[in-house]
Structure formats: C-alpha cells, structure tokens
Coordinates of C-alpha atoms in Angstrom, one line a residue:
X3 CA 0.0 0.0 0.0
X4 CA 0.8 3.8 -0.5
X5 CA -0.1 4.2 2.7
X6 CA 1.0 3.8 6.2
X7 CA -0.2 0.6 7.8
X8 CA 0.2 -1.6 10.8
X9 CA 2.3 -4.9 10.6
X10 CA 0.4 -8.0 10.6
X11 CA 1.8 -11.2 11.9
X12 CA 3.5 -13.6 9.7
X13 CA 2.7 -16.3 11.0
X14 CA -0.8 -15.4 10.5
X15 CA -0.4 -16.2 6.7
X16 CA 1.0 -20.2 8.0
X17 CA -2.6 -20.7 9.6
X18 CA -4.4 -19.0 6.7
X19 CA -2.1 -21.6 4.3
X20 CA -2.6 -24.6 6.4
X21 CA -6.3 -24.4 5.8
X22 CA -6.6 -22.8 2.5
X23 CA -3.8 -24.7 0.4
X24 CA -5.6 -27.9 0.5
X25 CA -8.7 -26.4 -1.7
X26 CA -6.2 -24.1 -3.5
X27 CA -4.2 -27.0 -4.7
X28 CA -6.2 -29.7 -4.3
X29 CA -4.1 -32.1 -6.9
X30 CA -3.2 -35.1 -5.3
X31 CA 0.2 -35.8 -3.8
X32 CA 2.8 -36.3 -6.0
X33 CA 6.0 -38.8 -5.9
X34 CA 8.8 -37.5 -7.8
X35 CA 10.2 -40.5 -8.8
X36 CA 10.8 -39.7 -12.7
X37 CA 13.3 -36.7 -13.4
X38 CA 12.5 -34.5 -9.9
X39 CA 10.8 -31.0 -9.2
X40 CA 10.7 -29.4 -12.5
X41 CA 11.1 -25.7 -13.7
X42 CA 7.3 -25.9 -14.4
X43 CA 6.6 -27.2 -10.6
X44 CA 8.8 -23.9 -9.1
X45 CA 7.2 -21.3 -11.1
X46 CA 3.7 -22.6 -10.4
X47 CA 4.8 -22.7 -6.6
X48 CA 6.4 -19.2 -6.6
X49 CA 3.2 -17.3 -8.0
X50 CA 0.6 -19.2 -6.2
X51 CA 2.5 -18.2 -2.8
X52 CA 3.8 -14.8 -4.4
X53 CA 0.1 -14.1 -4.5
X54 CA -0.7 -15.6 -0.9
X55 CA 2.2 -13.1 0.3
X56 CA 0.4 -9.9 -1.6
X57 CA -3.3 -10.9 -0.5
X58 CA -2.6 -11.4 3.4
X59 CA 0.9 -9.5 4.7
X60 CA 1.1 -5.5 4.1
X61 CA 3.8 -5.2 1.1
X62 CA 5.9 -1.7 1.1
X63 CA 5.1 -0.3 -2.3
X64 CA 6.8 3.4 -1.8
X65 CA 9.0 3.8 -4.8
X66 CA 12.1 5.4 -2.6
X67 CA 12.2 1.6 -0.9
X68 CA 10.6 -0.7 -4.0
X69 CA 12.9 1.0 -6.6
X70 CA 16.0 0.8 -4.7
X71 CA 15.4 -3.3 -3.2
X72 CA 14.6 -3.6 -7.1
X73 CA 17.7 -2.2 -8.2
X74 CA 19.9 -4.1 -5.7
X75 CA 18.2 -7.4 -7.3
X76 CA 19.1 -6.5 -10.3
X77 CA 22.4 -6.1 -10.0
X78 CA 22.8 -9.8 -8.2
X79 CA 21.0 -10.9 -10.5
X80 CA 23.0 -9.6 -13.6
X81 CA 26.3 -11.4 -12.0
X82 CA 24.8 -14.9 -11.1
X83 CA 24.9 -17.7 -14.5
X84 CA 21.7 -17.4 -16.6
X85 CA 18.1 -18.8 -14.9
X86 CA 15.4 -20.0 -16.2
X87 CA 13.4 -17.3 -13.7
X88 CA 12.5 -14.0 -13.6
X89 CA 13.6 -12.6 -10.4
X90 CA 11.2 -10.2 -8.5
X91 CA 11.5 -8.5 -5.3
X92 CA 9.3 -7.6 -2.6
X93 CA 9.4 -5.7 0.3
X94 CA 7.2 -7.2 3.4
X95 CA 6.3 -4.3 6.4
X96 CA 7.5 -7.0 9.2
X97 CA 10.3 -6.0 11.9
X98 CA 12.0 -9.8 11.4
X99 CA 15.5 -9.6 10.5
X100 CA 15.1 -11.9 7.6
X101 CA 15.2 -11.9 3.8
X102 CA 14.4 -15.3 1.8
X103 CA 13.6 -16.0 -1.9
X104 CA 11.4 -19.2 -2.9
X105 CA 11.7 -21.4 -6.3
X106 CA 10.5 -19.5 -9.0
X107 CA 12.8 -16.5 -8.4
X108 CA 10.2 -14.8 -6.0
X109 CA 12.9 -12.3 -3.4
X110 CA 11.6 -11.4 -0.3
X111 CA 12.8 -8.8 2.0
X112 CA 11.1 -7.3 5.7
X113 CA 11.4 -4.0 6.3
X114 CA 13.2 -4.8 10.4
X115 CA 16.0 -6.5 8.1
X116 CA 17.2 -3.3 6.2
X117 CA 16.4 -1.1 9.3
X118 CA 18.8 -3.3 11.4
X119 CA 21.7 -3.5 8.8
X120 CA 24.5 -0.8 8.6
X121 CA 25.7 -1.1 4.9
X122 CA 24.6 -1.8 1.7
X123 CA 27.2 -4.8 1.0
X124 CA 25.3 -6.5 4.0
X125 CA 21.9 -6.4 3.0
X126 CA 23.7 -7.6 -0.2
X127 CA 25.0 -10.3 1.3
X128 CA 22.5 -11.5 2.9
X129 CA 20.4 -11.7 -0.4
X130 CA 22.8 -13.1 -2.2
X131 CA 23.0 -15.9 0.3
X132 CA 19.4 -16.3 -0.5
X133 CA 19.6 -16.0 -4.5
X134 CA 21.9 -18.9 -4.6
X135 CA 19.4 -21.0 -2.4
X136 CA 17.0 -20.3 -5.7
X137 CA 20.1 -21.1 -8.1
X138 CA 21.3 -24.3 -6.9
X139 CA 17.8 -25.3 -6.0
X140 CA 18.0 -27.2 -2.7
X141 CA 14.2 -26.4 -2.0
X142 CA 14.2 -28.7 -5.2
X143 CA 16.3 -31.7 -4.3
X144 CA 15.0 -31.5 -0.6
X145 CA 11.2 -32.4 -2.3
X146 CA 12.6 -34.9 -4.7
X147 CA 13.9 -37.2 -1.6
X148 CA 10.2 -36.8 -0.4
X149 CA 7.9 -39.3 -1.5
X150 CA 4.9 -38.1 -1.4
X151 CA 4.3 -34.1 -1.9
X152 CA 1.7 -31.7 -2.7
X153 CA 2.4 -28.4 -4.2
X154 CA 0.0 -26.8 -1.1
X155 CA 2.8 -28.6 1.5
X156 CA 5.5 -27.1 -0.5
X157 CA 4.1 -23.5 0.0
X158 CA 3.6 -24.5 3.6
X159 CA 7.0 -25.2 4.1
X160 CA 8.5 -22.4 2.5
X161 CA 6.3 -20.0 4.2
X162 CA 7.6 -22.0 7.5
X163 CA 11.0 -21.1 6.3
X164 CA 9.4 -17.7 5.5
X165 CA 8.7 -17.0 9.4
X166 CA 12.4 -17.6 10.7
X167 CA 13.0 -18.6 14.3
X168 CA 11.0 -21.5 16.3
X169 CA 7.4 -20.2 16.5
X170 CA 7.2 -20.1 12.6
X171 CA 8.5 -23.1 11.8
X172 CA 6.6 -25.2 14.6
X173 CA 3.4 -24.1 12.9
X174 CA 4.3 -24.9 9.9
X175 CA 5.8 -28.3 10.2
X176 CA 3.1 -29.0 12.7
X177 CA 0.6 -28.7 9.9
X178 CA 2.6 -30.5 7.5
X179 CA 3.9 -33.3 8.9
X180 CA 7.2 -34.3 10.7
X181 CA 8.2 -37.3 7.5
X182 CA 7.7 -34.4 5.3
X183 CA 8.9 -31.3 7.1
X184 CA 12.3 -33.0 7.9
X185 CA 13.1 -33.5 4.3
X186 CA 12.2 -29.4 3.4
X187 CA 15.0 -28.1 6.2
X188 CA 17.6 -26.4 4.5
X189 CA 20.7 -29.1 5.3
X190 CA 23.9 -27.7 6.8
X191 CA 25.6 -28.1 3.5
X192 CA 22.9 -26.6 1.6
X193 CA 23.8 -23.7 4.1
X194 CA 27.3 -24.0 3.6
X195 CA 27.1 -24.0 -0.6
X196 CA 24.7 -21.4 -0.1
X197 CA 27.4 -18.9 1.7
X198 CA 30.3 -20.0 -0.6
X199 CA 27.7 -19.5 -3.7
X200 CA 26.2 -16.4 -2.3
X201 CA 29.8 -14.5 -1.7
X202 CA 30.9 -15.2 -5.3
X203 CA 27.6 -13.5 -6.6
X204 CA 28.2 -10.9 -3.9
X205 CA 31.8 -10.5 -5.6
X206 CA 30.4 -10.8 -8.9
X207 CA 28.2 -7.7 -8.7
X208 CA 31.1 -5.5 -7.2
X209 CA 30.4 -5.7 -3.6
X210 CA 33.1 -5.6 -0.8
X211 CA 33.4 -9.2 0.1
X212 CA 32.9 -9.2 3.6
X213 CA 29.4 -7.4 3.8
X214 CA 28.1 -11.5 4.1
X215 CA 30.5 -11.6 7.2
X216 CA 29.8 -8.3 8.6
X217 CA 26.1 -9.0 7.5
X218 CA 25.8 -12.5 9.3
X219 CA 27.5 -10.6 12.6
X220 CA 25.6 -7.7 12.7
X221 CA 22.0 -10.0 12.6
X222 CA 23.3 -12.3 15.4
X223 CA 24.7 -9.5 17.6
X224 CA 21.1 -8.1 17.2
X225 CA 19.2 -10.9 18.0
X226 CA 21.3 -11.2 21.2
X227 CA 20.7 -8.2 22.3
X228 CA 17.2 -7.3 21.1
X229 CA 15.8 -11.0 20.9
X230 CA 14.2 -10.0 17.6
X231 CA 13.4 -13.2 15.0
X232 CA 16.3 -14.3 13.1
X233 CA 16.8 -16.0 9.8
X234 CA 16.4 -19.8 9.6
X235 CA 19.8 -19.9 8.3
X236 CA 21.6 -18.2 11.8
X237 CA 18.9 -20.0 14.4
X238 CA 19.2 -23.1 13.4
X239 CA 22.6 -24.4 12.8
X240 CA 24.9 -23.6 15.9
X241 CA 27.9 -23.9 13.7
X242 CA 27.6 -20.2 12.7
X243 CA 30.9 -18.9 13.6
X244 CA 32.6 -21.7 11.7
X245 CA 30.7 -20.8 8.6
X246 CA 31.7 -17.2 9.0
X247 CA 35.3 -18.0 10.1
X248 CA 35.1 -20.4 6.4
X249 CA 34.0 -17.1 4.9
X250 CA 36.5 -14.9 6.6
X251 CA 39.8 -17.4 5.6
X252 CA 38.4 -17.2 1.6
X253 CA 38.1 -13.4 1.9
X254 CA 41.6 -13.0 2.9
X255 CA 42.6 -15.5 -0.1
X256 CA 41.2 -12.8 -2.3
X257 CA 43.2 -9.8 -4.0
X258 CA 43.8 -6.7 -2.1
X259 CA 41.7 -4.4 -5.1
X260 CA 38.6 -7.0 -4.0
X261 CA 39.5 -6.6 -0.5
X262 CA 39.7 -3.3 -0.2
X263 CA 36.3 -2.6 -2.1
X264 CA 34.4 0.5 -1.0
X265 CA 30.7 0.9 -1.3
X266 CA 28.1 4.1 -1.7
X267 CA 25.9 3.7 1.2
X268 CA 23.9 7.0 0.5
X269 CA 20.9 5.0 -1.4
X270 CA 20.7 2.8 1.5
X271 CA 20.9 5.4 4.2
X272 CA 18.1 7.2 3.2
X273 CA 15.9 4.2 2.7
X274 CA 16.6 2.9 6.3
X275 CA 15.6 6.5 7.5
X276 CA 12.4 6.6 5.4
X277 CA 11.4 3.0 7.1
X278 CA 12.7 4.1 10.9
X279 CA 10.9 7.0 10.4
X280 CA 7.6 5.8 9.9
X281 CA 8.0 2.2 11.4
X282 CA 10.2 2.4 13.7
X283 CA 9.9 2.7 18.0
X284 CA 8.5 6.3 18.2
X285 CA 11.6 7.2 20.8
X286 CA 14.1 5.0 19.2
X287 CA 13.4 6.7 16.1
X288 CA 13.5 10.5 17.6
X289 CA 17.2 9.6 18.9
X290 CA 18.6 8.3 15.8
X291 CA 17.6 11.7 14.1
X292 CA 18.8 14.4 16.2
X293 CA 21.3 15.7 13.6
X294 CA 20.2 18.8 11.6
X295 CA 21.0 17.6 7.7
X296 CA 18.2 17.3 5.5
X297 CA 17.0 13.8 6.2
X298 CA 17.5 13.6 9.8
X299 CA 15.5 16.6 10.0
X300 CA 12.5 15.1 8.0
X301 CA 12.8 11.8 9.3
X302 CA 12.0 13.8 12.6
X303 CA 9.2 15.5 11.2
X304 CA 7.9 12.1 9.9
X305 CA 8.1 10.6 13.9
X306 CA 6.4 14.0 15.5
X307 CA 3.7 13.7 12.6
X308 CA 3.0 10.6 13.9
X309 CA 2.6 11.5 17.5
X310 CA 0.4 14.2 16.2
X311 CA 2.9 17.0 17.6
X312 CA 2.3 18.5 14.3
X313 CA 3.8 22.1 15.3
X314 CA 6.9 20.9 15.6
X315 CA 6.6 18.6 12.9
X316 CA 6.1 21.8 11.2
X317 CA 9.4 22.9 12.3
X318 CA 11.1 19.7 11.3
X319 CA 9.8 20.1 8.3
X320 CA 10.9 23.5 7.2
X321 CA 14.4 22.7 8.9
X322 CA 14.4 19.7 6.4
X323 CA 13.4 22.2 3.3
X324 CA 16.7 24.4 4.5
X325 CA 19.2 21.8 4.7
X326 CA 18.0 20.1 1.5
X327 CA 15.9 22.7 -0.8
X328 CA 16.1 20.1 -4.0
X329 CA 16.0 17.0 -2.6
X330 CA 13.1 15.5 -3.8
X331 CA 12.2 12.9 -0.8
X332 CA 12.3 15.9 1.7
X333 CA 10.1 17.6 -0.9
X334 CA 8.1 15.1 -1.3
X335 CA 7.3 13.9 2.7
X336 CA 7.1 18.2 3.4
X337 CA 4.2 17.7 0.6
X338 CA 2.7 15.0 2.0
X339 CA 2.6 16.4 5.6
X340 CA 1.3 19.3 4.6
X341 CA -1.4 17.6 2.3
X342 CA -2.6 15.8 5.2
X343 CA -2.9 19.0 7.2
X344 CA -5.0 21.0 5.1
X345 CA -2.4 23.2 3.7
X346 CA -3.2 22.7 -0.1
X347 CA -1.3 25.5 -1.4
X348 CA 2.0 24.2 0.6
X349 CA 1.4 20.7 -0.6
X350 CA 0.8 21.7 -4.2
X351 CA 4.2 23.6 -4.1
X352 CA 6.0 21.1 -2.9
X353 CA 5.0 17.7 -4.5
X354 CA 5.3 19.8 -7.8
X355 CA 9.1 20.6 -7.1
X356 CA 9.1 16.9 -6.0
X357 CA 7.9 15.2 -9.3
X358 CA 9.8 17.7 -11.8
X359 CA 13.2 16.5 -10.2
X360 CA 12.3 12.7 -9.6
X361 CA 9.2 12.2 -11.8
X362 CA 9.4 8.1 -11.4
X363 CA 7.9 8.9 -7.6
X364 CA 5.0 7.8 -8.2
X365 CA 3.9 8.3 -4.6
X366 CA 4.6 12.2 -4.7
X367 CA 2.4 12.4 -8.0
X368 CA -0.5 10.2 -6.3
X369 CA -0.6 12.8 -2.9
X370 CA -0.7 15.6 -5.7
X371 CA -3.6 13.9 -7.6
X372 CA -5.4 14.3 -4.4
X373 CA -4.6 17.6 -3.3
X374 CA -5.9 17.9 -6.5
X375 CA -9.1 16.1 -6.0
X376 CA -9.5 18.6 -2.7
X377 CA -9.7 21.9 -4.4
X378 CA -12.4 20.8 -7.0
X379 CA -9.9 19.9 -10.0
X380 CA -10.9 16.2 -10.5
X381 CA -10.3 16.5 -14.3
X382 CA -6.1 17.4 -13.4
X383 CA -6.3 15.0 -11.2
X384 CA -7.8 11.8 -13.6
X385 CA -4.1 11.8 -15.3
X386 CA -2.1 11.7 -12.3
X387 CA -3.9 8.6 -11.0
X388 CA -3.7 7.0 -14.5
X389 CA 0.7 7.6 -14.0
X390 CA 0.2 6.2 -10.1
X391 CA -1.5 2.8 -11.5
X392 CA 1.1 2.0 -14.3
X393 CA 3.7 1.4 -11.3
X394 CA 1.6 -0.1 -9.2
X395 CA -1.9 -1.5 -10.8
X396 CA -2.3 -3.9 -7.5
X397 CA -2.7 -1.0 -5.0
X398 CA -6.4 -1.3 -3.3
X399 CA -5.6 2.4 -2.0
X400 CA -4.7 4.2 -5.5
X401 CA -8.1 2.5 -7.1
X402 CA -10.1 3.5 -4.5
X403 CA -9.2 7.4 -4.9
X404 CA -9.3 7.3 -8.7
X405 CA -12.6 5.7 -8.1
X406 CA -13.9 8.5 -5.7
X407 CA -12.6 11.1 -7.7
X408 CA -14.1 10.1 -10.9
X409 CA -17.3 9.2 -9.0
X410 CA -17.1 13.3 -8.1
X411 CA -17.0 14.0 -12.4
X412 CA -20.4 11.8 -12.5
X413 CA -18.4 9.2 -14.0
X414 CA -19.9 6.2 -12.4
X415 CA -19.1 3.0 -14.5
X416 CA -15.6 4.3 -14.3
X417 CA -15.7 4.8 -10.3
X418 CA -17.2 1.7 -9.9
X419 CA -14.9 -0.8 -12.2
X420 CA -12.1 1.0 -10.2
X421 CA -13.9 0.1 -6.9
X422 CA -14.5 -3.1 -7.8
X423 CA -10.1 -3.3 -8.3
X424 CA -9.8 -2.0 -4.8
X425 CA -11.6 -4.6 -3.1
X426 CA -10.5 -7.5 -5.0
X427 CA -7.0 -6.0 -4.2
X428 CA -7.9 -5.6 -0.5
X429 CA -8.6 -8.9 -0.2
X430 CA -12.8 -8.5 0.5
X431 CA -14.7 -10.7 -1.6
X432 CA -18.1 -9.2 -0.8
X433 CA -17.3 -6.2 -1.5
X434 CA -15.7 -7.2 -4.8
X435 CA -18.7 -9.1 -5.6
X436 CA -20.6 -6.4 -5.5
X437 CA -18.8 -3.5 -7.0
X438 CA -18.0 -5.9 -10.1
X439 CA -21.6 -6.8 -10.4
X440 CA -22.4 -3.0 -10.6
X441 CA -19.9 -2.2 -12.6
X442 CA -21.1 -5.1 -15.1
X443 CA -24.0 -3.6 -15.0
X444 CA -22.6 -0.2 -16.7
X445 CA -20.0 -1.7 -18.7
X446 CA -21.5 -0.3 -21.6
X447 CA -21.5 3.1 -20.6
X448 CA -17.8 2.9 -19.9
X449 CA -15.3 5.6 -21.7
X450 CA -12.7 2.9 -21.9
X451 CA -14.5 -0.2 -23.8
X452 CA -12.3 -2.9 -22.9
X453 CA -11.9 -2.0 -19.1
X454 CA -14.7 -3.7 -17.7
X455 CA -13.0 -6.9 -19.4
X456 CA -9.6 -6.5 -18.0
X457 CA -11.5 -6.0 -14.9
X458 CA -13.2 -9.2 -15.1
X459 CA -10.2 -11.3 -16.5
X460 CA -8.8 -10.1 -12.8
X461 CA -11.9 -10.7 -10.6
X462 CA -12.5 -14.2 -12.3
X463 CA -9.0 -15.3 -11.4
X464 CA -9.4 -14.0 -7.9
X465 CA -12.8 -15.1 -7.5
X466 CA -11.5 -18.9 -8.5
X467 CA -9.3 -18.9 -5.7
X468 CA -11.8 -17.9 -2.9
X469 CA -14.2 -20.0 -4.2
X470 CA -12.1 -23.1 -3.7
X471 CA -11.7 -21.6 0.1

C-alpha cells in the first residue's frame, strides 16, 4: 500500500495456508520419482505463494524503498549464471531480520531486516545468500527425496521457512507433517554451498566481500541483544561462527583491489531513514535523528507527525526544506505532511518541485492527484492517477481514490470498475462481488470499452481462488 499501515503477523499467513492450500491446490500428492521437481513445478509454486504473500501481509510499495530493493536485485541478478526465472523482489512491512527468496525467483525482503543493517554490501549479502538458495535449487532436491508431496505442502514449508525462528517453523511443520517437514529443512551443507555460492555473486556484482560476514555478525549480535526473530539460516545451525570463520579465511585469499572494495551507502541510508521513520519505535526513532541535515531533519518530522505533535513537525519540516531545498524525498514527505494538514497551497508547491526532479515517484504524484481532488480539479487530477496505477496496478488504496474522484465527475461505470479493483485487491470478496456486479451492469457506458474486461479477467482469477476456500 501507499499508505502507512500496521504490521500483521506472519505467521498469520501459516494458519491461513494450512487451511486454504488444500482447496487451492487440491491435486493429489505427487511422488517424484521420474526426473525430480521441474522448472514448471517452481514457477507454479512461486506465483501461487507470491500471491498468498500480496493478498494477506502489508507489502511496502513506496517507490524510494521498492525501486531501490529492485535495483539491488538487479544487479545480483545480472552477475549470477543465466536462470530459467525472472527474479522479483518484494518488500514485506514486518520488523523480522530476515530476507528469503522461494523457487521461482520470487525475493523477499522485511522492512526490520534493512532497518537493522548498517551497509549496503550487508543487505547484499544477505540476499545473495538467498539467490543462490534459488540457483542451486535445494528447495528442489529436498522435495525430490520426499515421497509423497503436494504443491500446497510445499508452500507451507517455504512459508515456515518464511517465518524464521521456532514459532514459525513449529506451525508450519506441525501442519505439514514431521516425514515431510524433515526432508524441506535447508541441510547444513545446503547452508554452507549457499554462503560460498552467495559470496561469489556478492563478488560478482562488485560488492566488498565481507558485507556477508559483517552482514551474518551484525543479525546475530542483534538478536542477542534485542531478541528479535532471526533467519532460519543463523537460528538453526549452531555452527555459525565456523561458517563465518570459512567465509572470513576465503576473503583474505582474495586480491587486495577485492578486499579493499568500498561501497556508496547514501541509497541505503536514506531508505533505512524513510522506514525508521515511519516504522520504527516512536523514541528509538527520535534519537537516531537528532542531527540537523536534510534527512535527519524530516525523518523527525515524519516521527512527530506521527505522534500528532504537528507544530513541531512543522518545524522539522521546514528545517528539512533548508538543509535540502532540492531534494526531492524531503520535498516530497514536506508535501505529503502538509497535504494531510490541510495546507493545499504548501502541498501543491512542494509535490510539484518533488515530481519535476524525480518524476518516477510515483507516490509524490499520487498525494498531488489528491490535493488535487480537494480543491475541486478532478479532471487534473484523472491523469495523475492514471501515472500512479502504471507502477503499481495492484494497489487497493490508489483504485479506491481514482474511483472516488471520478465518482465526483459523475463518471460512475468508471468509479465503480475502479472500486470493484480495490476490493478484490484488498482482499474483501463481498465487497468485490458487489462493486463488479455494478460495474457489469454499466460496462456499456464505460469511456474505456475494454476495461470492464480486464477488470473481469482479474476478478474471475481471484474469485477462483476464494471460491475453492
């Protein structure tokens, strides 16, 4: 979602899969006796869960996070040997310090993991580790040594790897079955090939070698000290400081020009501020930016917005607008805040200068389209919401302005196909139900004739999935 929204527990989506999966994928179980888990088998895994993850956790679609995770992917990606998948990353609001990818080439990252991290190279690392879990496939040729297996047990399993730490797993392997379960643990040399795989792709895309070591150290010093949920891969095998030790005595084998990399950690730094700021412990937050620079200084305007302390947000704010007149994040979040205040004229003035220096945020253009929609100028406003839904067509919140705002112009078969998107996309099949049937029922007073056919190519696909619930 665009918007702010509270954390929902993971493991929340294990119970929904332990009683969904079986009339999702209700094939029988499968032995895989004849040439293993194919290509086919871990794509059709990958979406089915990809879109388990998107209907029932709350995914971080702001473009300053999504395009930069996105853009870290992509460059692991580029340095690892051809795949037969197409790797996608997605960011999960969930303060685990975990990141794991599942067959298919699905990536997925929680928000507590980045905010926890110190360096780029180290989130790097830890992904990497992940991607070659993908690559060499040992979710794969775990199943194949299975003899019986379902494609609903496999997503139950991975979303038990998903969880991280004991509570997680327990319900997951509960539901599916110790025989099973034990064959879909990641094995300690599946670990092991995973780090020495992982830190040549880390190498590969140009990143200082030891951000997997200094990654791996920083996630178990934290979950020391903070007791916070850790990946599978540290809580579970106890032989941690051998594999870094492994890790460490290959780095030094290395040249000193790979060595002695360096890395820009500025991306990174204001991403982690972004997500402190408006996820982060309130007081936590508040001492982390007590500096005066741009970002600190809006990241502290973010907090005391939050708190409702919105004078001095107010001050943060213009602080933030001193220190960094052209940045267009500041400009942006200053726009926002002052949207959400009432201050149209501030908030027009600012998410303009915000989308004519970045106009790829799509988040600063959808606050304008409503500040637009609040001083009476719904027809501006149609072709901002139009940009907002080409990055991200899936968002519940962006359909349900357009939809209101175009309900305001008298244009109802519009409002309500774009109703009926936002609560298939939330998740709420009554609702969906009946905003498509009243949309159906003015399809053919639509301005766009083939809309109210995309729209029920998606609500037929959706609709096939809760009615197998």
């Amino acid at each position: 979602m665009l918007h702010y929204c509270a954390p929902r527990r993971w493991t929340a989506l294990i119970v929904l899969l332990a009683f969904l999966l079986p009339q999702i994928c209700p094939a029988p179980a499968q032995a895989f006796f004849f040439g293993g888990v194919t290509i086919k088998d871990e794509k059709e895994m990958g979406e089915k869960f990809d879109v388990m993850v998107r209907s029932n956790l709350p995914i971080i679609e702001d473009p300053e996070v999504k395009q930069y995770v996105d853009y870290m992917l992509a460059r692991l990606v580029k340095a690892i040997p051809p795949q037969p998948f197409t790797f996608k990353a997605t960011t999960i609001l969930h303060n685990s310090l975990n990141a794991f990818a599942v067959p298919g080439g699905y990536v997925y990252v929680f928000t507590g993991l980045i905010m926890n991290l110190d360096k780029e190279e180290e989130l790097a690392g830890v992904l990497a580790h992940e991607l070659a879990h993908v690559t060499q496939r040992h979710v794969a040729s775990r199943l194949q040594k299975a003899q019986f297996v379902t494609l609903g047990s496999l997503l139950l399993a991975v979303a038990g790897v998903a969880a991280g730490g004991a509570g997680g797993g327990a319900l997951a392997m509960g539901a599916l079955g110790a025989g099973q379960s034990a064959m879909l643990n990641y094995s300690r040399l599946d670990e092991n090939e995973a780090d020495q795989i992982g830190l040549q792709y880390l190498i590969a895309a140009g990143y200082p070698p030891e951000g997997m070591v200094a990654g791996f150290k920083v996630l178990r010093q934290k979950s020391w000290m903070s007791g916070i949920s850790v990946p599978t891969y540290l809580s579970t095998h106890p032989a941690l400081g051998d594999r870094i030790n492994g890790l460490q005595a290959r780095i030094q084998t290395m040249g000193k020009s790979v060595q002695n990399r360096s890395q820009d950690n500025k991306r990174f730094t204001r991403v982690k501020t972004l997500l402190w700021a408006r996820y982060g412990d309130d007081q936590a937050a508040l001492q982390r930016f007590s500096g005066s620079d741009g970002l600190s200084s809006m990241g502290r305007g973010i907090v005391l917005a939050r708190q409702n302390r919105i004078n001095e947000a107010s001050t943060a704010f213009d602080q933030a607008l001193k220190a960094s007149p052209d940045d267009p994040l500041v400009l942006r979040e200053a726009g926002a805040f002052h949207y959400r205040k009432g201050d149209m004229g501030r908030a027009d003035g600012l998410l303009s200068k915000a989308m004519r220096i970045d106009p790829k945020d799509y988040m600063a253009a959808f606050f304008y389209a409503r500040m637009l929609d609040e001083t009476n100028r719904q027809a501006q406003a149609v072709g901002y919401y139009k940009q907002v839904l080409r990055y991200v067509p899936e968002d519940a919140e962006v359909h349900e302005a357009y939809a209101r705002s175009l309900g305001k112009t008298g244009n109802t078969p519009d409002a309500y196909i774009h109703m009926a998107y936002s609560a298939i996309y939330s998740h709420n099949k009554k609702l969906a139900e009946r905003y498509f049937n009243e949309a159906k029922s003015m399809s053919a007073r639509t301005t766009d004739k083939t809309a109210f056919k995309r729209l029920e190519t998606v609500y037929k696909e959706r609709k096939e999935i809760w009615d197998k619930n």
